[in-house]
GROMACS .gro file of C-alpha atoms in nm:
model
  477
    1MET     CA    1   0.160  -2.663  -0.353
    2ALA     CA    2  -0.131  -2.790  -0.462
    3GLU     CA    3  -0.276  -2.702  -0.841
    4ALA     CA    4  -0.495  -2.385  -0.780
    5LYS     CA    5  -0.653  -2.271  -1.108
    6ILE     CA    6  -0.682  -1.911  -1.194
    7THR     CA    7  -1.022  -1.749  -1.367
    8THR     CA    8  -0.904  -1.485  -1.627
    9ARG     CA    9  -0.919  -1.115  -1.506
   10SER     CA   10  -1.224  -1.110  -1.854
   11GLU     CA   11  -1.377  -1.301  -1.703
   12ASP     CA   12  -1.457  -1.247  -1.350
   13TYR     CA   13  -1.229  -0.966  -1.152
   14SER     CA   14  -1.340  -1.047  -0.880
   15ARG     CA   15  -1.241  -1.379  -0.887
   16TRP     CA   16  -0.992  -1.355  -1.016
   17TYR     CA   17  -0.827  -1.122  -0.732
   18THR     CA   18  -0.909  -1.391  -0.458
   19ASP     CA   19  -0.756  -1.707  -0.651
   20VAL     CA   20  -0.470  -1.467  -0.701
   21ILE     CA   21  -0.412  -1.492  -0.335
   22ALA     CA   22  -0.484  -1.837  -0.315
   23ALA     CA   23  -0.211  -1.962  -0.618
   24ALA     CA   24   0.054  -1.773  -0.459
   25GLU     CA   25  -0.029  -1.873  -0.134
   26LEU     CA   26  -0.008  -1.573  -0.016
   27ALA     CA   27  -0.357  -1.620   0.334
   28ASP     CA   28  -0.565  -1.733   0.383
   29TYR     CA   29  -0.969  -1.626   0.499
   30ALA     CA   30  -0.901  -1.676   0.867
   31PRO     CA   31  -1.242  -1.877   1.166
   32VAL     CA   32  -1.318  -1.522   1.236
   33LYS     CA   33  -1.514  -1.379   0.986
   34GLY     CA   34  -1.365  -1.104   0.884
   35CYS     CA   35  -0.987  -1.197   1.006
   36MET     CA   36  -0.710  -1.300   0.793
   37ILE     CA   37  -0.400  -1.547   0.850
   38ILE     CA   38  -0.103  -1.395   0.640
   39ARG     CA   39   0.085  -1.665   0.462
   40PRO     CA   40   0.482  -1.704   0.427
   41ASN     CA   41   0.479  -1.579   0.097
   42GLY     CA   42   0.270  -1.289   0.157
   43TYR     CA   43   0.413  -1.184   0.447
   44ALA     CA   44   0.790  -1.223   0.287
   45ILE     CA   45   0.592  -0.890   0.163
   46TRP     CA   46   0.474  -0.765   0.341
   47GLU     CA   47   0.877  -0.773   0.517
   48LYS     CA   48   0.997  -0.621   0.249
   49MET     CA   49   0.810  -0.295   0.194
   50GLN     CA   50   0.813  -0.274   0.653
   51GLN     CA   51   1.176  -0.251   0.536
   52ALA     CA   52   1.244  -0.022   0.311
   53LEU     CA   53   0.892   0.248   0.471
   54ASP     CA   54   1.164   0.203   0.821
   55GLY     CA   55   1.433   0.373   0.637
   56MET     CA   56   1.279   0.649   0.504
   57PHE     CA   57   1.159   0.735   0.815
   58LYS     CA   58   1.374   0.663   1.001
   59GLU     CA   59   1.624   0.875   0.783
   60THR     CA   60   1.338   1.211   0.774
   61GLY     CA   61   1.412   1.155   1.215
   62HIS     CA   62   1.095   0.914   1.313
   63GLN     CA   63   1.129   0.705   1.652
   64ASN     CA   64   0.934   0.397   1.666
   65ALA     CA   65   0.781   0.337   1.938
   66TYR     CA   66   0.501   0.113   2.082
   67PHE     CA   67   0.138   0.226   2.196
   68PRO     CA   68  -0.135  -0.014   2.410
   69LEU     CA   69  -0.370  -0.186   2.192
   70PHE     CA   70  -0.664  -0.119   2.400
   71ILE     CA   71  -0.804   0.222   2.518
   72PRO     CA   72  -1.067   0.402   2.737
   73GLU     CA   73  -1.317   0.448   2.555
   74SER     CA   74  -1.364   0.774   2.723
   75PHE     CA   75  -1.061   0.886   2.558
   76LEU     CA   76  -1.175   0.828   2.154
   77LYS     CA   77  -1.545   1.061   2.287
   78LYS     CA   78  -1.310   1.366   2.437
   79GLU     CA   79  -1.298   1.426   2.018
   80ALA     CA   80  -1.553   1.487   1.835
   81GLU     CA   81  -1.542   1.431   1.470
   82HIS     CA   82  -1.336   1.147   1.593
   83VAL     CA   83  -1.600   0.927   1.749
   84GLU     CA   84  -1.778   0.981   1.560
   85GLY     CA   85  -1.659   0.897   1.199
   86PHE     CA   86  -1.516   0.572   1.428
   87ALA     CA   87  -1.783   0.489   1.618
   88PRO     CA   88  -1.918   0.211   1.359
   89GLU     CA   89  -1.650  -0.017   1.353
   90VAL     CA   90  -1.554  -0.010   1.689
   91ALA     CA   91  -1.460  -0.347   1.872
   92LEU     CA   92  -1.526  -0.261   2.265
   93VAL     CA   93  -1.473  -0.537   2.602
   94THR     CA   94  -1.696  -0.484   2.808
   95HIS     CA   95  -1.557  -0.804   2.967
   96GLY     CA   96  -1.220  -0.874   3.162
   97GLY     CA   97  -1.075  -1.210   3.355
   98GLY     CA   98  -1.454  -1.329   3.443
   99ALA     CA   99  -1.641  -0.935   3.494
  100LYS     CA  100  -1.743  -0.642   3.352
  101LEU     CA  101  -1.525  -0.390   3.300
  102GLU     CA  102  -1.595   0.020   3.495
  103GLU     CA  103  -1.533   0.152   3.154
  104PRO     CA  104  -1.528  -0.048   2.819
  105LEU     CA  105  -1.186  -0.054   2.669
  106VAL     CA  106  -1.169   0.034   2.257
  107VAL     CA  107  -0.996  -0.212   2.090
  108ARG     CA  108  -0.768   0.080   1.830
  109PRO     CA  109  -0.932   0.129   1.494
  110THR     CA  110  -0.674   0.390   1.487
  111SER     CA  111  -0.409   0.567   1.843
  112GLU     CA  112  -0.490   0.913   1.814
  113THR     CA  113  -0.614   0.939   2.163
  114ILE     CA  114  -0.426   0.699   2.316
  115ILE     CA  115  -0.095   0.924   2.189
  116TRP     CA  116  -0.201   1.190   2.234
  117ASN     CA  117  -0.271   1.149   2.656
  118SER     CA  118   0.094   1.019   2.598
  119PHE     CA  119   0.192   1.276   2.475
  120ARG     CA  120   0.048   1.572   2.744
  121ASN     CA  121   0.309   1.421   2.923
  122TRP     CA  122   0.616   1.426   2.703
  123ILE     CA  123   0.528   1.770   2.581
  124GLN     CA  124   0.603   2.104   2.818
  125SER     CA  125   0.883   2.363   2.595
  126TYR     CA  126   0.939   2.397   2.265
  127ARG     CA  127   1.325   2.155   2.333
  128ASP     CA  128   1.055   1.953   2.293
  129LEU     CA  129   0.911   1.954   1.955
  130PRO     CA  130   0.918   1.817   1.660
  131LEU     CA  131   0.870   1.530   1.837
  132LEU     CA  132   0.840   1.231   1.538
  133ILE     CA  133   0.676   0.928   1.641
  134ASN     CA  134   0.612   0.581   1.379
  135GLN     CA  135   0.425   0.274   1.541
  136TRP     CA  136   0.467  -0.066   1.357
  137CYS     CA  137   0.092  -0.294   1.452
  138ASN     CA  138  -0.205  -0.439   1.447
  139VAL     CA  139  -0.598  -0.215   1.409
  140VAL     CA  140  -0.927  -0.365   1.439
  141ARG     CA  141  -1.219  -0.178   1.211
  142TRP     CA  142  -1.578  -0.361   1.234
  143GLU     CA  143  -1.580  -0.364   0.892
  144MET     CA  144  -1.903  -0.524   0.743
  145ARG     CA  145  -1.760  -0.656   0.377
  146THR     CA  146  -1.475  -0.772   0.318
  147ARG     CA  147  -1.220  -0.852   0.077
  148LEU     CA  148  -0.862  -1.035   0.164
  149PHE     CA  149  -0.550  -0.724   0.213
  150LEU     CA  150  -0.777  -0.458   0.113
  151ARG     CA  151  -1.029  -0.416   0.312
  152THR     CA  152  -1.067  -0.713   0.632
  153THR     CA  153  -1.159  -0.612   0.995
  154GLU     CA  154  -0.767  -0.727   1.147
  155PHE     CA  155  -0.469  -0.537   0.953
  156LEU     CA  156  -0.154  -0.460   0.975
  157TRP     CA  157   0.003  -0.050   0.947
  158GLN     CA  158   0.262   0.188   0.975
  159GLU     CA  159   0.036   0.502   1.178
  160GLY     CA  160   0.252   0.849   1.260
  161HIS     CA  161   0.212   1.067   1.470
  162THR     CA  162   0.382   1.376   1.559
  163ALA     CA  163   0.354   1.717   1.721
  164HIS     CA  164   0.452   2.065   1.593
  165ALA     CA  165   0.475   2.430   1.701
  166THR     CA  166   0.310   2.594   1.444
  167TYR     CA  167   0.080   2.545   1.144
  168GLU     CA  168   0.363   2.602   0.964
  169ASP     CA  169   0.559   2.298   1.048
  170ALA     CA  170   0.257   2.048   1.062
  171GLU     CA  171   0.185   2.154   0.726
  172GLU     CA  172   0.601   2.089   0.570
  173GLU     CA  173   0.577   1.674   0.816
  174THR     CA  174   0.215   1.656   0.637
  175LEU     CA  175   0.323   1.696   0.271
  176ARG     CA  176   0.671   1.564   0.350
  177MET     CA  177   0.515   1.195   0.435
  178LEU     CA  178   0.267   1.229   0.200
  179GLY     CA  179   0.570   1.242  -0.056
  180VAL     CA  180   0.801   0.978   0.158
  181TYR     CA  181   0.429   0.727   0.052
  182ARG     CA  182   0.477   0.858  -0.320
  183THR     CA  183   0.828   0.767  -0.369
  184PHE     CA  184   0.830   0.402  -0.163
  185ALA     CA  185   0.530   0.327  -0.381
  186GLU     CA  186   0.702   0.519  -0.651
  187GLU     CA  187   0.984   0.328  -0.671
  188TYR     CA  188   0.928   0.075  -0.485
  189MET     CA  189   0.619  -0.095  -0.605
  190ALA     CA  190   0.647   0.048  -0.965
  191LEU     CA  191   0.304   0.207  -0.885
  192PRO     CA  192   0.248   0.625  -1.038
  193VAL     CA  193   0.024   0.774  -0.783
  194ILE     CA  194  -0.134   1.092  -0.782
  195GLU     CA  195  -0.057   1.338  -0.551
  196GLY     CA  196  -0.309   1.517  -0.360
  197LEU     CA  197  -0.601   1.718  -0.116
  198LYS     CA  198  -0.963   1.507   0.002
  199SER     CA  199  -1.217   1.665   0.001
  200ASP     CA  200  -1.361   1.778   0.355
  201LYS     CA  201  -1.679   1.473   0.311
  202GLU     CA  202  -1.394   1.211   0.234
  203LYS     CA  203  -1.090   1.339   0.521
  204PHE     CA  204  -0.953   1.160   0.767
  205ALA     CA  205  -1.204   1.168   1.121
  206GLY     CA  206  -1.043   1.507   1.321
  207ALA     CA  207  -0.812   1.585   1.041
  208HIS     CA  208  -0.776   1.935   0.999
  209HIS     CA  209  -0.731   1.869   0.587
  210THR     CA  210  -0.641   1.519   0.474
  211TYR     CA  211  -0.338   1.429   0.188
  212SER     CA  212  -0.362   1.064  -0.020
  213ILE     CA  213  -0.249   0.913  -0.258
  214GLU     CA  214  -0.446   0.746  -0.538
  215ALA     CA  215  -0.371   0.502  -0.804
  216MET     CA  216  -0.587   0.286  -1.075
  217MET     CA  217  -0.599  -0.055  -1.062
  218GLY     CA  218  -0.580  -0.366  -1.361
  219ASP     CA  219  -0.976  -0.248  -1.336
  220GLY     CA  220  -0.972   0.104  -1.374
  221LYS     CA  221  -1.059   0.116  -1.016
  222ALA     CA  222  -0.932   0.417  -0.786
  223LEU     CA  223  -0.731   0.292  -0.452
  224GLN     CA  224  -0.665   0.483  -0.188
  225ALA     CA  225  -0.302   0.380  -0.156
  226GLY     CA  226  -0.150   0.623   0.220
  227THR     CA  227  -0.310   0.914   0.346
  228SER     CA  228  -0.128   1.171   0.474
  229HIS     CA  229  -0.332   1.417   0.752
  230HIS     CA  230  -0.290   1.761   0.951
  231LEU     CA  231  -0.499   1.750   1.283
  232GLY     CA  232  -0.452   2.132   1.312
  233GLN     CA  233  -0.501   2.197   1.715
  234ASN     CA  234  -0.798   1.873   1.750
  235PHE     CA  235  -0.666   1.670   1.974
  236ALA     CA  236  -0.427   1.874   2.114
  237LYS     CA  237  -0.717   2.009   2.219
  238ALA     CA  238  -0.897   1.720   2.309
  239PHE     CA  239  -0.597   1.584   2.524
  240ASP     CA  240  -0.493   1.960   2.739
  241VAL     CA  241  -0.127   1.896   2.505
  242MET     CA  242   0.035   2.222   2.548
  243PHE     CA  243   0.349   2.382   2.533
  244GLN     CA  244   0.569   2.684   2.641
  245THR     CA  245   0.640   2.860   2.285
  246GLU     CA  246   0.991   3.005   2.255
  247LYS     CA  247   0.801   3.362   2.377
  248GLY     CA  248   0.732   3.224   2.704
  249THR     CA  249   0.375   3.240   2.608
  250ARG     CA  250   0.114   2.867   2.583
  251ASP     CA  251  -0.011   2.751   2.329
  252HIS     CA  252  -0.164   2.395   2.148
  253VAL     CA  253   0.091   2.191   1.972
  254TYR     CA  254   0.000   2.151   1.635
  255ALA     CA  255  -0.053   1.714   1.519
  256THR     CA  256  -0.020   1.536   1.195
  257SER     CA  257  -0.058   1.160   1.166
  258TRP     CA  258  -0.012   0.927   0.852
  259GLY     CA  259  -0.054   0.583   0.720
  260LEU     CA  260  -0.017   0.289   0.507
  261SER     CA  261  -0.109  -0.086   0.567
  262THR     CA  262  -0.124  -0.457   0.487
  263ARG     CA  263  -0.369  -0.385   0.142
  264MET     CA  264  -0.050  -0.198  -0.065
  265ILE     CA  265  -0.035  -0.601  -0.128
  266GLY     CA  266  -0.376  -0.549  -0.274
  267ALA     CA  267  -0.270  -0.286  -0.475
  268LEU     CA  268   0.065  -0.443  -0.582
  269ILE     CA  269  -0.134  -0.814  -0.660
  270MET     CA  270  -0.434  -0.519  -0.868
  271ALA     CA  271  -0.191  -0.359  -1.044
  272HIS     CA  272   0.065  -0.597  -1.156
  273GLY     CA  273  -0.059  -0.912  -1.151
  274ASP     CA  274  -0.185  -1.112  -1.451
  275ASP     CA  275  -0.396  -1.414  -1.614
  276ASN     CA  276  -0.130  -1.601  -1.464
  277GLY     CA  277  -0.083  -1.477  -1.110
  278ILE     CA  278   0.092  -1.253  -0.955
  279VAL     CA  279   0.384  -1.046  -1.017
  280ILE     CA  280   0.592  -0.885  -0.788
  281PRO     CA  281   0.788  -0.657  -0.851
  282PRO     CA  282   1.202  -0.706  -0.798
  283LYS     CA  283   1.210  -0.411  -0.509
  284LEU     CA  284   0.986  -0.593  -0.296
  285ALA     CA  285   1.065  -1.010  -0.365
  286ALA     CA  286   1.204  -1.193  -0.129
  287ILE     CA  287   1.302  -1.402  -0.353
  288GLN     CA  288   1.344  -1.224  -0.659
  289VAL     CA  289   1.502  -1.570  -0.896
  290ALA     CA  290   1.494  -1.832  -0.906
  291VAL     CA  291   1.745  -2.087  -0.971
  292VAL     CA  292   1.521  -2.426  -1.157
  293PRO     CA  293   1.887  -2.704  -1.229
  294ILE     CA  294   1.741  -3.002  -1.545
  295PHE     CA  295   1.893  -3.248  -1.524
  296ARG     CA  296   1.726  -3.602  -1.531
  297LYS     CA  297   1.993  -3.843  -1.482
  298PRO     CA  298   2.260  -3.847  -1.140
  299GLU     CA  299   2.520  -3.836  -1.445
  300GLU     CA  300   2.358  -3.486  -1.492
  301ARG     CA  301   2.263  -3.364  -1.179
  302GLU     CA  302   2.638  -3.382  -1.120
  303ARG     CA  303   2.782  -3.196  -1.456
  304VAL     CA  304   2.486  -2.870  -1.321
  305MET     CA  305   2.503  -2.822  -0.987
  306PRO     CA  306   2.844  -2.706  -0.947
  307ALA     CA  307   2.740  -2.499  -1.197
  308VAL     CA  308   2.493  -2.337  -0.934
  309ASP     CA  309   2.661  -2.307  -0.686
  310LYS     CA  310   2.945  -2.131  -0.879
  311PHE     CA  311   2.685  -1.851  -0.957
  312ALA     CA  312   2.469  -1.846  -0.664
  313ALA     CA  313   2.786  -1.765  -0.519
  314ALA     CA  314   2.787  -1.467  -0.727
  315PHE     CA  315   2.445  -1.365  -0.613
  316LYS     CA  316   2.431  -1.370  -0.214
  317ALA     CA  317   2.778  -1.113  -0.273
  318ALA     CA  318   2.541  -0.903  -0.522
  319GLY     CA  319   2.323  -0.913  -0.208
  320ILE     CA  320   2.041  -1.077  -0.526
  321GLY     CA  321   1.835  -1.262  -0.307
  322PHE     CA  322   1.762  -1.635  -0.522
  323LYS     CA  323   1.613  -1.961  -0.445
  324ILE     CA  324   1.777  -2.315  -0.604
  325ASP     CA  325   1.513  -2.503  -0.711
  326ASP     CA  326   1.638  -2.872  -0.694
  327ARG     CA  327   1.339  -3.081  -0.638
  328GLU     CA  328   1.344  -3.403  -0.785
  329GLN     CA  329   0.969  -3.481  -0.766
  330HIS     CA  330   0.901  -3.215  -0.935
  331SER     CA  331   0.937  -3.141  -1.335
  332PRO     CA  332   1.055  -2.847  -1.460
  333GLY     CA  333   0.714  -2.690  -1.559
  334TRP     CA  334   0.627  -2.712  -1.218
  335LYS     CA  335   0.848  -2.594  -1.100
  336PHE     CA  336   0.881  -2.359  -1.403
  337ASN     CA  337   0.439  -2.277  -1.321
  338GLU     CA  338   0.511  -2.283  -0.958
  339TRP     CA  339   0.732  -1.935  -0.949
  340GLU     CA  340   0.528  -1.781  -1.219
  341LYS     CA  341   0.242  -1.838  -0.975
  342ARG     CA  342   0.422  -1.688  -0.745
  343GLY     CA  343   0.518  -1.373  -0.895
  344VAL     CA  344   0.946  -1.446  -0.921
  345PRO     CA  345   1.055  -1.119  -1.139
  346LEU     CA  346   1.289  -1.366  -1.265
  347ARG     CA  347   1.367  -1.691  -1.358
  348ILE     CA  348   1.625  -1.888  -1.462
  349GLU     CA  349   1.688  -2.259  -1.640
  350VAL     CA  350   2.003  -2.466  -1.668
  351GLY     CA  351   2.048  -2.789  -1.774
  352PRO     CA  352   2.293  -2.946  -1.998
  353LYS     CA  353   2.260  -2.819  -2.294
  354ASP     CA  354   2.320  -2.524  -2.116
  355LEU     CA  355   2.634  -2.643  -1.989
  356ASP     CA  356   2.805  -2.650  -2.255
  357LYS     CA  357   2.695  -2.300  -2.453
  358ASN     CA  358   2.811  -2.185  -2.176
  359GLN     CA  359   2.447  -2.030  -2.125
  360VAL     CA  360   2.136  -1.983  -1.914
  361ILE     CA  361   1.790  -1.879  -1.974
  362LEU     CA  362   1.618  -1.605  -1.792
  363ALA     CA  363   1.262  -1.605  -1.821
  364ARG     CA  364   1.105  -1.288  -1.692
  365ARG     CA  365   0.744  -1.313  -1.547
  366ASP     CA  366   0.645  -0.925  -1.628
  367THR     CA  367   0.645  -0.996  -2.022
  368ARG     CA  368   0.740  -1.411  -2.061
  369GLU     CA  369   1.046  -1.318  -2.306
  370LYS     CA  370   1.278  -1.647  -2.272
  371THR     CA  371   1.729  -1.499  -2.344
  372PRO     CA  372   1.931  -1.683  -2.296
  373VAL     CA  373   2.294  -1.493  -2.189
  374SER     CA  374   2.630  -1.608  -2.088
  375GLN     CA  375   2.656  -1.714  -1.725
  376ASP     CA  376   3.026  -1.553  -1.722
  377GLY     CA  377   2.913  -1.196  -1.542
  378LEU     CA  378   2.613  -1.325  -1.466
  379ASP     CA  379   2.502  -1.196  -1.146
  380ARG     CA  380   2.565  -0.852  -1.333
  381THR     CA  381   2.306  -0.937  -1.611
  382VAL     CA  382   2.057  -1.086  -1.344
  383LEU     CA  383   2.037  -0.699  -1.130
  384ASP     CA  384   2.006  -0.522  -1.470
  385MET     CA  385   1.714  -0.690  -1.550
  386LEU     CA  386   1.540  -0.675  -1.263
  387ALA     CA  387   1.586  -0.285  -1.281
  388THR     CA  388   1.456  -0.327  -1.634
  389ILE     CA  389   1.194  -0.544  -1.481
  390GLN     CA  390   1.120  -0.303  -1.181
  391LYS     CA  391   1.165   0.001  -1.482
  392SER     CA  392   0.928  -0.213  -1.702
  393LEU     CA  393   0.643  -0.242  -1.401
  394TYR     CA  394   0.651   0.166  -1.384
  395ASP     CA  395   0.606   0.207  -1.717
  396ARG     CA  396   0.373  -0.039  -1.792
  397ALA     CA  397   0.153   0.085  -1.511
  398LEU     CA  398   0.117   0.491  -1.595
  399ALA     CA  399   0.071   0.377  -1.986
  400PHE     CA  400  -0.247   0.233  -1.881
  401ARG     CA  401  -0.349   0.449  -1.600
  402GLU     CA  402  -0.305   0.733  -1.900
  403LYS     CA  403  -0.519   0.524  -2.100
  404HIS     CA  404  -0.839   0.507  -1.892
  405THR     CA  405  -0.786   0.928  -1.712
  406TYR     CA  406  -1.055   1.149  -1.996
  407GLN     CA  407  -1.152   1.492  -1.962
  408VAL     CA  408  -1.520   1.480  -1.860
  409ASP     CA  409  -1.779   1.797  -1.912
  410ASP     CA  410  -2.078   1.683  -2.032
  411TYR     CA  411  -2.248   1.361  -1.735
  412ALA     CA  412  -2.471   1.191  -1.957
  413LYS     CA  413  -2.093   1.067  -2.033
  414PHE     CA  414  -1.927   1.076  -1.713
  415GLY     CA  415  -2.176   0.765  -1.590
  416GLU     CA  416  -2.032   0.621  -1.945
  417LEU     CA  417  -1.681   0.612  -1.888
  418LEU     CA  418  -1.743   0.497  -1.496
  419ASP     CA  419  -1.875   0.154  -1.663
  420GLY     CA  420  -1.523   0.109  -1.828
  421GLY     CA  421  -1.325   0.250  -1.533
  422GLY     CA  422  -1.086   0.479  -1.514
  423PHE     CA  423  -0.979   0.855  -1.358
  424LEU     CA  424  -1.243   1.055  -1.456
  425TRP     CA  425  -1.097   1.487  -1.467
  426SER     CA  426  -1.347   1.692  -1.480
  427HIS     CA  427  -1.486   1.966  -1.291
  428TRP     CA  428  -1.640   2.028  -0.866
  429CYS     CA  429  -1.805   2.353  -0.777
  430GLY     CA  430  -1.655   2.282  -0.437
  431SER     CA  431  -2.040   2.154  -0.260
  432GLY     CA  432  -2.093   1.828   0.002
  433GLU     CA  433  -2.391   1.794  -0.209
  434CYS     CA  434  -2.288   1.790  -0.562
  435GLU     CA  435  -2.041   1.487  -0.383
  436GLU     CA  436  -2.305   1.325  -0.283
  437GLN     CA  437  -2.534   1.335  -0.526
  438VAL     CA  438  -2.252   1.199  -0.802
  439LYS     CA  439  -2.179   0.920  -0.553
  440ASP     CA  440  -2.531   0.820  -0.480
  441GLU     CA  441  -2.578   0.846  -0.914
  442THR     CA  442  -2.278   0.689  -0.973
  443LYS     CA  443  -2.086   0.532  -0.723
  444ALA     CA  444  -1.788   0.727  -0.824
  445THR     CA  445  -1.636   0.913  -0.503
  446ILE     CA  446  -1.335   1.249  -0.555
  447ARG     CA  447  -1.099   1.091  -0.483
  448ASN     CA  448  -0.850   1.400  -0.432
  449ILE     CA  449  -0.815   1.763  -0.552
  450PRO     CA  450  -0.471   1.716  -0.772
  451ARG     CA  451  -0.235   1.866  -0.599
  452ASP     CA  452  -0.048   2.007  -0.945
  453SER     CA  453  -0.401   2.012  -1.143
  454ARG     CA  454  -0.321   2.383  -1.310
  455ALA     CA  455  -0.606   2.651  -1.240
  456GLU     CA  456  -0.934   2.611  -1.511
  457GLU     CA  457  -1.236   2.774  -1.537
  458GLY     CA  458  -1.504   2.548  -1.602
  459ARG     CA  459  -1.846   2.434  -1.470
  460CYS     CA  460  -1.934   2.185  -1.228
  461ILE     CA  461  -2.051   1.813  -1.362
  462LYS     CA  462  -2.351   1.791  -1.159
  463CYS     CA  463  -2.508   2.100  -1.152
  464GLY     CA  464  -2.282   2.385  -1.332
  465VAL     CA  465  -2.204   2.619  -1.109
  466ARG     CA  466  -1.846   2.817  -1.163
  467SER     CA  467  -1.518   2.631  -1.058
  468GLU     CA  468  -1.232   2.703  -1.043
  469ARG     CA  469  -1.060   2.355  -1.149
  470ARG     CA  470  -1.095   1.989  -1.255
  471VAL     CA  471  -1.065   1.702  -0.930
  472ILE     CA  472  -1.019   1.308  -0.998
  473PHE     CA  473  -1.336   1.119  -1.002
  474ALA     CA  474  -1.361   0.702  -0.972
  475ARG     CA  475  -1.523   0.424  -0.849
  476ALA     CA  476  -1.333   0.361  -0.563
  477TYR     CA  477  -1.247   0.008  -0.347
   0.00000   0.00000   0.00000
């Protein structure tokens, strides 16, 4: 791998981010503006994310399906709010096979419309409900300002689409999947998040209401890490999806949709990365341990490698993802630097002197601490250390968020604090006009209305009208 210098975060956070992606070989820019090529190192993280989420989706009764990439333009127009929300981002196919198409085809920006067209044929009775579908796919949204992983014209994601007999059942599903996202973010990504309700201005186009999980990045900005939408009966009415109830009457079904995308790789970089590169939480690392044998002479190699092979066999049996880096064309120092930039959680260094002491050196990626440990029971030691790193990353991210969270009641102070980044808990009267003015004047948006926020009398940060609770304002990606 070519030597790649990483700009420090304090010098230029945006440049640091793209440098980290290049140094870890996560992605490249594509020939098509706004698109990206996900390289094997980046795709390996996405595969680990997929495995974790897919398991949780199936545990909650969802099945995977696949729907077409192309959607008739007329489908998108059936739900008025939906088409208005997505029209600026839509890519249209007008010609195919050398001829103009009778009806243009939309390259899917999201799949509600084509899926609900199918649900109309699949749902007849309450016995067909709930219908719980997920699909893993790519989507296209014609973004004007793009950034690798965070916002690209084409990206990978999963989108869940479900149908229910009652409003209450759909609400329960919406919150259940929000909980799945929270579990994934906190337990796998080591990323603390805040669950909450989106304002009407920030909700999904066509939803009755939207919930999100919001995370704080290393520069104090917010990132929407997952959304879960209660669609009410909007799409069911647009596509005439009705069912016979238990009482024998006919009604439109209630719907949900929810999605999480490759922008989570961007979240992982910005939440845990440091000036030396990406730091991958152990649960999402395909290579959890890089083993670097150290030898200079053939006879030293002959001593070291059998020991390495012995504990590597134990790692395999214990389910630890590892890589033995015995390349002879690179020095140990060069290898240490490379695995650091690639974010591998733990590195093991072992040479002839270590063999004499029956030890290896463990090097943590998160703290860069080196510790000598016994070769006896090394698999157990490594598993414990990986668990420690996973927890440490979460604790560190939580402490960072708490340090950069403020209760603010003065609008002048509000603007000052935003310049340093952070979550600002402030009162809001509920007016879209105040929300828009704050956004125009400060570039901060309401990230969500936290589900666990307590009732508290106060005054709107913008207009001073009475308010019943605080919401989270922040500048966001």
